[in-house]
Structure formats: structure tokens, C-alpha cells
Short mmCIF file of C-alpha atoms in Angstrom, two decimals:
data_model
loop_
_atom_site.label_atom_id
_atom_site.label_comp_id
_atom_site.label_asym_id
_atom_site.label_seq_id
_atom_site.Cartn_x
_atom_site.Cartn_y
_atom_site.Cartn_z
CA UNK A 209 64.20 16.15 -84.56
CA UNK A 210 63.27 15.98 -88.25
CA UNK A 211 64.77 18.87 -90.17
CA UNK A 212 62.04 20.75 -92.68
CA UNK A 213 61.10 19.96 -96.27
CA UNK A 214 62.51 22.72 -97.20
CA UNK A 215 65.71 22.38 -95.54
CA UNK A 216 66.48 18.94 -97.20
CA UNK A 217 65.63 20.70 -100.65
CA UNK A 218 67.83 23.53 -99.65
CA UNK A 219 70.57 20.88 -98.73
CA UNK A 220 70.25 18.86 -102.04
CA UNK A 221 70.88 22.17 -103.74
CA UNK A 222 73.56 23.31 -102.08
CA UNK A 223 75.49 19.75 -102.62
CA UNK A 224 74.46 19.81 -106.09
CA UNK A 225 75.86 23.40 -106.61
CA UNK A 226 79.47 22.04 -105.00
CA UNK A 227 78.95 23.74 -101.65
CA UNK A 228 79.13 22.54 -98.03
CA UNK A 229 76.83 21.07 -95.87
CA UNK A 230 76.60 19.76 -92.04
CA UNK A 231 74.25 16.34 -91.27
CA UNK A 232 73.62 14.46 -88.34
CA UNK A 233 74.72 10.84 -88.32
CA UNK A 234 74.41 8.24 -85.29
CA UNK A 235 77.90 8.40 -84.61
CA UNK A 236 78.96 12.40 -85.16
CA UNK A 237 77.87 15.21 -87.35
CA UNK A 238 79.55 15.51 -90.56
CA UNK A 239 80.43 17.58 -93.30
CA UNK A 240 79.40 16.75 -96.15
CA UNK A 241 80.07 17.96 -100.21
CA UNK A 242 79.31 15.49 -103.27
CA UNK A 243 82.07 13.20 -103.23
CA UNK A 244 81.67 12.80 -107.26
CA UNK A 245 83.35 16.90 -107.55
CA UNK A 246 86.69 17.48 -106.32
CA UNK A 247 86.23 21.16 -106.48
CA UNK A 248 83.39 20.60 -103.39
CA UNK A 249 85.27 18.29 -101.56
CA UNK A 250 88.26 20.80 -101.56
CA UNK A 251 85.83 23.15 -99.77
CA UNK A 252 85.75 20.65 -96.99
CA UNK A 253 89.61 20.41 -96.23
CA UNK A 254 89.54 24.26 -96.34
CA UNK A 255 86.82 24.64 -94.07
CA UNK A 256 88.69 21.91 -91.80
CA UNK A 257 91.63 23.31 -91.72
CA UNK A 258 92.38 19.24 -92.40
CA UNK A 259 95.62 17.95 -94.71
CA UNK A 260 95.02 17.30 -98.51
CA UNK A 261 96.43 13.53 -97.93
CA UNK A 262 93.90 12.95 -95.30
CA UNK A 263 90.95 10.20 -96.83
CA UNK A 264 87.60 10.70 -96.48
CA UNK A 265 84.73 8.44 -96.20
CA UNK A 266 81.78 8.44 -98.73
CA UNK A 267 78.48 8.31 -97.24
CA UNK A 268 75.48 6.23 -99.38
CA UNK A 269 72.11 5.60 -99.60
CA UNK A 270 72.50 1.72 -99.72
CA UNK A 271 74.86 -0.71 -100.33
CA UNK A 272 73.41 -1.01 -104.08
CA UNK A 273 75.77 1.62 -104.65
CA UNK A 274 79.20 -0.11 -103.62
CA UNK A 275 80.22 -1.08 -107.12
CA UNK A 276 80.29 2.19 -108.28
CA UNK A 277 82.44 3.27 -105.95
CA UNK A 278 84.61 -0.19 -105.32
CA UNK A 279 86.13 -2.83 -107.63
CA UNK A 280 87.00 -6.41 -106.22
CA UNK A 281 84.46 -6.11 -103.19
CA UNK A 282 85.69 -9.48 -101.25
CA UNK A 283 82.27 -11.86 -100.01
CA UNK A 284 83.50 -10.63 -96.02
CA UNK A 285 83.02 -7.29 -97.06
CA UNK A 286 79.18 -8.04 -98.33
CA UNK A 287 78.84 -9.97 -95.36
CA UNK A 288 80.09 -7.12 -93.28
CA UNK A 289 77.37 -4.76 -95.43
CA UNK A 290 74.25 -6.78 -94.78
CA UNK A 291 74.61 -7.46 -91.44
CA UNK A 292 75.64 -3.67 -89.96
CA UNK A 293 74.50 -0.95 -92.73
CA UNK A 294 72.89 1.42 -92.07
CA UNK A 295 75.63 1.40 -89.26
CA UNK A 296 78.09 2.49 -87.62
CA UNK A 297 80.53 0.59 -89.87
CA UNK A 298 82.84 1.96 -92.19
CA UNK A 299 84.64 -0.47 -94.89
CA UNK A 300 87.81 0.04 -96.76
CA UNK A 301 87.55 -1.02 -100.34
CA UNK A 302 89.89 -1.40 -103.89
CA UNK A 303 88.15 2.12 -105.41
CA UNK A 304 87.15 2.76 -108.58
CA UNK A 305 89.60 4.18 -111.43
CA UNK A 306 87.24 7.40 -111.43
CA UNK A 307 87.08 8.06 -107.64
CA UNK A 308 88.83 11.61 -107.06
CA UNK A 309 91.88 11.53 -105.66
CA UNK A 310 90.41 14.43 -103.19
CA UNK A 311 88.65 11.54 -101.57
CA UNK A 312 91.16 8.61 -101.36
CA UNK A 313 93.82 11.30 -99.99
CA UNK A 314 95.41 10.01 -103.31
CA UNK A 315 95.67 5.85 -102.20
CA UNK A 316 93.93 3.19 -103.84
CA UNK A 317 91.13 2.54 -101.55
CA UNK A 318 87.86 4.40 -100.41
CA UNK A 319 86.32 4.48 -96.91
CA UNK A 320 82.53 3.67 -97.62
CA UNK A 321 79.66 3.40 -95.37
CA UNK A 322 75.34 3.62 -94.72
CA UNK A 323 74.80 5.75 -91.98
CA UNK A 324 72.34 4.78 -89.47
CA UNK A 325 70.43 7.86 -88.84
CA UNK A 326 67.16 9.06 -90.33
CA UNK A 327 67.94 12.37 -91.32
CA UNK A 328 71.37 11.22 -93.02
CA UNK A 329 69.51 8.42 -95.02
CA UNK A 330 67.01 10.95 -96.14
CA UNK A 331 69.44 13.24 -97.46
CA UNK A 332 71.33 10.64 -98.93
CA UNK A 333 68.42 9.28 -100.95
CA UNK A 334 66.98 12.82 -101.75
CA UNK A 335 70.57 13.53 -103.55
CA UNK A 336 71.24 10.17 -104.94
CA UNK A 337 67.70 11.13 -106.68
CA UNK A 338 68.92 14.14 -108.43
CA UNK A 339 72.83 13.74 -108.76
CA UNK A 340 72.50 9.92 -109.74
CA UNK A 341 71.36 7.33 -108.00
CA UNK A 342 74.63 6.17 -106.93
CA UNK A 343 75.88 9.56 -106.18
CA UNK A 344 77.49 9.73 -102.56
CA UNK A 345 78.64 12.41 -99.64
CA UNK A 346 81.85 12.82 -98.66
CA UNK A 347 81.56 13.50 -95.21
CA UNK A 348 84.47 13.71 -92.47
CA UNK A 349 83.41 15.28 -89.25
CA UNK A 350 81.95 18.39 -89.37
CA UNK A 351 84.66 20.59 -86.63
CA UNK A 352 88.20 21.86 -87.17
CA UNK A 353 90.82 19.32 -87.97
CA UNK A 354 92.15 17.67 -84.98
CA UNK A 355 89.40 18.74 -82.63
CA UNK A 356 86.95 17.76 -80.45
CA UNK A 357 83.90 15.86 -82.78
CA UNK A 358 80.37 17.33 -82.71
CA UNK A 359 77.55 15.30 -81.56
CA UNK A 360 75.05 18.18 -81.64
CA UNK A 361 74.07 21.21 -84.51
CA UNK A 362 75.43 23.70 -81.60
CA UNK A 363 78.61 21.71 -81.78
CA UNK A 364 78.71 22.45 -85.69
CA UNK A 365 77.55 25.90 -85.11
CA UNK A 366 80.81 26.84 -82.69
CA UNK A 367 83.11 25.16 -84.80
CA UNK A 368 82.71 26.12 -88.39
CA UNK A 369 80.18 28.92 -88.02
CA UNK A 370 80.17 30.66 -91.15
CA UNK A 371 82.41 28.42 -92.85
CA UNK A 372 79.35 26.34 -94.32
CA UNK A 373 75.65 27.48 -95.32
CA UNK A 374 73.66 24.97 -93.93
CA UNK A 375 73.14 22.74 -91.02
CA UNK A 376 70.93 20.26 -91.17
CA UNK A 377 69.86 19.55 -87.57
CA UNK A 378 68.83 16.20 -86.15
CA UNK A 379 69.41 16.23 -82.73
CA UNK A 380 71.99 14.85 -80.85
CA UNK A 381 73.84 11.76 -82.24
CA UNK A 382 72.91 8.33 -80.69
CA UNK A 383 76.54 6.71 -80.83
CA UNK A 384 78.24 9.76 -79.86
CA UNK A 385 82.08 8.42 -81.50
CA UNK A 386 82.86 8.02 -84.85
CA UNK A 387 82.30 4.75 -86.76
CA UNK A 388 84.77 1.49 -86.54
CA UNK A 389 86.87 1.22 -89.53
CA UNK A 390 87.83 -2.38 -91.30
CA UNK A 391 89.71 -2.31 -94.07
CA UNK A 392 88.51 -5.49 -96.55
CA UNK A 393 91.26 -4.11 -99.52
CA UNK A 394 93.96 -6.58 -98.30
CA UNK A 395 92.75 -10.14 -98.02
CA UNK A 396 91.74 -10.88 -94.80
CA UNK A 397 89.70 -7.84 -92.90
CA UNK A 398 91.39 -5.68 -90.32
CA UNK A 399 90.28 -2.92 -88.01
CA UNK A 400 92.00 0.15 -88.29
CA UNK A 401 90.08 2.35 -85.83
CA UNK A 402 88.13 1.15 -82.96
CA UNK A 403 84.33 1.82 -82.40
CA UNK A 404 80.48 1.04 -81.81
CA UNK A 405 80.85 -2.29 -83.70
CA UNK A 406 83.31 -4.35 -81.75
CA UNK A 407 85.59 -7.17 -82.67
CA UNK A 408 83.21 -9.58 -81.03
CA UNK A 409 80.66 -8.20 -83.49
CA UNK A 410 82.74 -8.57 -86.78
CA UNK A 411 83.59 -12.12 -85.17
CA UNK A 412 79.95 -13.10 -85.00
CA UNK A 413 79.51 -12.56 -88.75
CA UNK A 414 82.93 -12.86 -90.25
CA UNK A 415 83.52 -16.06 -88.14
CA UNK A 416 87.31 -15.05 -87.10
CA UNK A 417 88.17 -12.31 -84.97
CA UNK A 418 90.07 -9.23 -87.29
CA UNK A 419 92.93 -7.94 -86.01
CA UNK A 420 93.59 -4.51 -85.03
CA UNK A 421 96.21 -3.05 -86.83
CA UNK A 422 97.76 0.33 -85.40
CA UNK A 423 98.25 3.39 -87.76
CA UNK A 424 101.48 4.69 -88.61
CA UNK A 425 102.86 7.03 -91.59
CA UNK A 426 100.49 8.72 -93.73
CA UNK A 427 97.12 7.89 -92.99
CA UNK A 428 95.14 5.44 -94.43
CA UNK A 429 91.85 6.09 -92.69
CA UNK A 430 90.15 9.04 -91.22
CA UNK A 431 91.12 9.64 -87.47
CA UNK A 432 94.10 7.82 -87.53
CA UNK A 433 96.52 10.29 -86.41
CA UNK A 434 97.98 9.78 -82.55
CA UNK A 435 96.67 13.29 -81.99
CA UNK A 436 93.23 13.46 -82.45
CA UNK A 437 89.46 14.73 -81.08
CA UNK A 438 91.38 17.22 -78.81
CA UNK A 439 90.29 20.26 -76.14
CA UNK A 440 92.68 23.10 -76.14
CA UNK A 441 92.59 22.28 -72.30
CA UNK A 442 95.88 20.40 -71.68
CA UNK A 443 94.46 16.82 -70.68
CA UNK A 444 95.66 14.37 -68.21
CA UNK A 445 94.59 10.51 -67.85
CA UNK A 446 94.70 9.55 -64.11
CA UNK A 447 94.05 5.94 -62.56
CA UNK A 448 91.31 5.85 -60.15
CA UNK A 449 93.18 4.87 -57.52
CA UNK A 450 95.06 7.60 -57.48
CA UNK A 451 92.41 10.40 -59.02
CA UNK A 452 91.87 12.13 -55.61
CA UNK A 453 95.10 12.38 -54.66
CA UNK A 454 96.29 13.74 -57.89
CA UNK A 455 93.27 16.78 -57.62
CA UNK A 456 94.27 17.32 -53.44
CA UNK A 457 97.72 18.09 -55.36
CA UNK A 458 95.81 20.63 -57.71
CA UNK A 459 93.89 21.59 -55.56
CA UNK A 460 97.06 23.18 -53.00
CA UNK A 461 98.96 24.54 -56.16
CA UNK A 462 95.57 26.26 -56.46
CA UNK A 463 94.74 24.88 -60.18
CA UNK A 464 90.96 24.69 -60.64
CA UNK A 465 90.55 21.05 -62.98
CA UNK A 466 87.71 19.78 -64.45
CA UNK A 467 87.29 16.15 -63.99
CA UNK A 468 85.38 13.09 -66.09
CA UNK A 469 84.82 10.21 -64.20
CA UNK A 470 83.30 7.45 -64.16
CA UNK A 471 83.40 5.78 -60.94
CA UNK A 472 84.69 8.60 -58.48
CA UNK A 473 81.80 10.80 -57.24
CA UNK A 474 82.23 14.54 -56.85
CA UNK A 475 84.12 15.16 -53.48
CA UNK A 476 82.53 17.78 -51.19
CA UNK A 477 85.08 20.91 -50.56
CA UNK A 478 87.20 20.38 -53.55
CA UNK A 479 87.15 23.25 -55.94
CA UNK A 480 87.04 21.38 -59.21
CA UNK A 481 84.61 20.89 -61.80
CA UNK A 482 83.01 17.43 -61.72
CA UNK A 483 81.27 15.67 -64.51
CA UNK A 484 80.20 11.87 -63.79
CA UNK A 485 80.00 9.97 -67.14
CA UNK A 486 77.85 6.41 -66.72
CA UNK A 487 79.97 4.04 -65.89
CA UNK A 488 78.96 1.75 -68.91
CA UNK A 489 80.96 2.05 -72.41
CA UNK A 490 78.05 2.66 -74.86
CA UNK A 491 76.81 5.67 -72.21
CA UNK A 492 80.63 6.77 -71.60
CA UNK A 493 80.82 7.29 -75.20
CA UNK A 494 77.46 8.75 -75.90
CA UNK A 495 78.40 11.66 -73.58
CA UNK A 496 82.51 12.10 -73.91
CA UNK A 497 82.48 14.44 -76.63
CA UNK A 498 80.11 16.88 -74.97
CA UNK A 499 81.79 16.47 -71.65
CA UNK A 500 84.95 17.12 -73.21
CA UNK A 501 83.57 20.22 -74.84
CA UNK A 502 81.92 21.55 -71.61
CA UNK A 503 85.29 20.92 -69.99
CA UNK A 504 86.68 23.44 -72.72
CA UNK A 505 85.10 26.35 -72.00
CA UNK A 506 85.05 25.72 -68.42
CA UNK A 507 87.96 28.28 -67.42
CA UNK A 508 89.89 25.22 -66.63
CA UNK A 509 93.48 24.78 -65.90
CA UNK A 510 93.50 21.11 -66.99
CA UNK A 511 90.47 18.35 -67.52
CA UNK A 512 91.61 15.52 -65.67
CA UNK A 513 89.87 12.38 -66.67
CA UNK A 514 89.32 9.11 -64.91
CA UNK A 515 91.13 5.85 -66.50
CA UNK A 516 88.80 3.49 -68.37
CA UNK A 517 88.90 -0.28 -67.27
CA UNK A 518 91.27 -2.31 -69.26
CA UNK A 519 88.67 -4.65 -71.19
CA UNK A 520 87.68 -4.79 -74.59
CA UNK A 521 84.34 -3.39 -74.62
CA UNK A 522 86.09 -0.16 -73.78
CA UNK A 523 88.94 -0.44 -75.97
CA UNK A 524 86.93 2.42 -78.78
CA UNK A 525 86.41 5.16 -76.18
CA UNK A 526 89.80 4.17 -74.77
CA UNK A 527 91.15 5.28 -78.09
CA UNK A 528 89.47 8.46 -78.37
CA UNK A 529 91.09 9.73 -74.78
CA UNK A 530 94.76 8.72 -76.12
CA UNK A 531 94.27 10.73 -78.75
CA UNK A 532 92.52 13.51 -76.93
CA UNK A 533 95.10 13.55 -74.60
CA UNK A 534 98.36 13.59 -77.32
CA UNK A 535 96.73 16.61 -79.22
CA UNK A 536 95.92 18.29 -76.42
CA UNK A 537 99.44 18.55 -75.48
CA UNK A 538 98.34 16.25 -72.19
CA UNK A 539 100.30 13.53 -70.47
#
């Protein structure tokens, strides 16, 4: 779905004028304000509902525009740059003296990445043409802080609703969770929030595996917290092996659940809501958001979901279901 001439012009003018506005990118749909005006990016906390000590990341054209932004790049992060923007791939880097402190959530660093999506490109370059050409989008996701991420414009829509003028819609997002995170500010790179690009894939280029370092304190990064990407459905994580006996126990307290799975088909006679996710990670996370969101406004008592295997390639959705599950007041 390509979005109108006149809705990119529209978009450039709102951004320009300090107001809000929602864009598609591969991994969600975010909301965006020109990361250059702290007045604009204020907008987006308020919209969010989100703390003021919460970073964002900047979105940009190209990587031309890193040294604007960043001072002491380190070669890895270039290397990281050429070889997965446009990407899902978001790096932490040494900002600028002149980066707003609305931005950084007041540290030292900036999140910075190339989207890899069409429509986000376009508007990227389309601002960058008029506000400077290395002029960038601050852009967390575009839904109320701590909640589920929107892979669709409908997704925007129900969230913020009025809260923003515009939504720029470009179908649903390919990746479907948010971007993987490595912060290159401290010497040696480190992933602070799991995603699309694995470790296997930094390895490849960087020639050493990062480590993964988990969050605590204030946060550095964006989605960080241990409650995160919630339903207002209380949530439960339930091993396989033990998935059907768990809903015949719901099922005699007569609690209606809705249930994710991945390897468990739909049982015939059970009352519950069943929603089979493909059984692959890159699928699995494609779909979770929306499945979590249909589970939502299901009439639910709970959304039960299926464990994830215990292997790396699933450790990024595996992190967006711990999280789901803490801020949905789960166990």
C-alpha cells in the first residue's frame, strides 16, 4: 500500500509545523515528530502517555546522516550500518552536544536507525529535503505506553485516535516486533533488546558474538522495561505439555480463555478461543501482536499462550511474551 502524494506532503508539513505523525516501518508503526524540536517530541510522550526519561530512537534517511547526530562512531558500528540499514537494526551511539535531551531521555547516547520500509524511507527523505538534509524522526511506537505495538494503521487508529492528525498507512508491517537494539557507545557492542537481527547475524559481520546485556534501572533503550507490549487481558505462559490440561481446568471453573499456540491444534468441545500462530519464529512474530490484540477484545477471561522452544532463534519473540505477560499483570 503506497500512501498518496498528497498525504506525504501533508505529513512533511505537519512534522515541519512540530505536530505528530503515525508511519509504517517493517518492524511496527511509529510515531513520529522532528527529533531536531523538543517542543514536537514532547507531543509524543503526551500522546503516549510514556515517561519523560524514556529514550527515543531517531529515524534517518541514510546513514550519511550519523555524524550529525553521533560523535566517536566506533568502525563496528559502520560495519553494523552497511551491512543491515535500511533494517531492522537500531544502534546506540556517543550523541551529539546539540541532540535534545527530549530524545536521549536526558543520557549521553542516541538510539539511531534506517528503517527498512518504503513508505518510511520516503517520508524520511521527503523531510530531510525540507527540514535539512540530515534532519531525522523521532519515532517510538505509535500506541499507548506499555501496550500492545501496532503492526497495522487500524492498530494506530484504536490506540491514539484523535491524539495525532495523520496516519500514514502502509499496510501491515513485514517484521511484526520492534527492531534489535546494540549499543556501540561502550567499547565493545552489546545487545540490549532482542529482535529480527540475531546474534548469529551481528556475529557474521562483527566477527564475535555481542553479548546480551539485561536492562535494569532507568532505561537506556526503548522497550526495556520488564513490563512491556501488554493486553489488559491478564496473560498466562503455559508449557505445551501441560497446555490442555491447564484449559480442561478453565474450562470446569467455567473461564472462557483465548489461547496462542503454536504447536497444539484447537481441541474439539472446548469452549476457548483458539488462534494457531506458525510454528516458525519469523511467522510467530509477524502475527503475535495482532493475535495478542484480537485476544483483547475477545471477551476473554485470560489469553493463555503456548511456551516458545528454548533456542535462540526464538529468544526476540520470547522476550516480547515476558514482558507481555509482567504488564499484563499475568503469571
Amino acid at each position: 500500500m503506497i500512501p498518496a502524494e498528497a498525504d506525504y506532503a501533508r505529513a512533511v508539513e505537519l512534522l515541519r509545523a512540530g505536530e505528530l505523525v503515525a508511519f509504517p516501518t517493517e518492524t511496527v508503526y511509529g510515531l513520529g515528530a522532528d527529533a531536531a524540536n523538543p517542543a514536537a517530541v514532547a507531543k509524543i510522550f503526551a500522546a503516549k502517555g510514556r515517561p519523560a526519561d524514556h529514550p527515543l530512537i531517531v529515524h534517518l534517511a541514510g546513514h550519511d546522516a550519523v555524524d550529525h547526530w553521533a560523535e566517536q562512531v566506533p568502525d563496528a558500528a559502520w560495519e553494523l550500518m552497511e551491512t543491515f540499514w535500511p533494517g531492522p537494526l537500531t544502534l546506540i551511539l556517543k550523541k551529539q552536544a546539540w541532540v535534545p535531551s527530549t530524545v536521549t531521555g536526558g543520557q549521553d547516547t542516541v538510539g539511531l536507525r534506517v528503517p527498512g520500509h518504503p513508505v518510511a524511507l520516503e517520508l524520511l527523505r521527503r523531510f530531510a529535503a525540507l527540514a535539512g538534509e540530515h534532519a531525522g524522526i523521532a519515532a517510538p511506537s505509535a500506541n499507548r505506553f506499555g501496550r500492545i505495538s501496532p503492526t497495522s494503521a487500524a492498530h494506530v487508529r484504536e490506540e491514539l485516535g484523535d491524539r495525532i492528525q495523520l496516519i500514514l498507512d502502509g499496510g501491515p508491517c513485514k517484521v511484526g516486533i520492534e527492531s534489535t537494539i546494540v549499543d556501540c557507545s561502550r567499547g565493545e557492542p552489546v545487545i540490549l533488546r532482542p529482535g529480527h537481527i540475531a546474534p548469529a547475524h551481528l556475529e557474521a559481520v562483527l566477527g564475535r558474538r555481542p553479548a546480551i546485556e539485561i536492562a535494569s534501572g532507568a532505561p537506556r533503550v526503548s522497550g526495556s522495561l520488564a513490563a512491556h507490549y501488554a493486553p489488559q487481558t491478564p496473560m498466562r505462559l503455559i508449557a505445551g505439555q501441560r497446555l490442555l490440561d491447564y484449559l480442561n481446568a478453565q474450562r470446569h471453573k467455567g473461564d472462557r480463555c483465548g489461547v496462542i499456540g503454536h504447536s497444539q491444534p484447537p481441541q474439539a468441545g472446548m469452549p476457548h478461543l483458539w488462534r494457531m500462530l506458525p510454528a516458525d519464529p519469523v511467522g510467530y512474530a509477524h502475527d503475535l501482536y495482532a493475535a495478542l490484540r484480537e485476544m483483547d477484545h475477545a471477551g476473554v477471561s485470560a489469553i493463555v499462550v503456548e511456551a516458545l522452544p528454548e533456542e535462540p532463534a526464538w529468544a526476540a519473540v520470547a522476550d516480547r511474551l515476558r514482558r507481555a505477560v509482567a504488564g499484563s499483570g499475568g503469571n
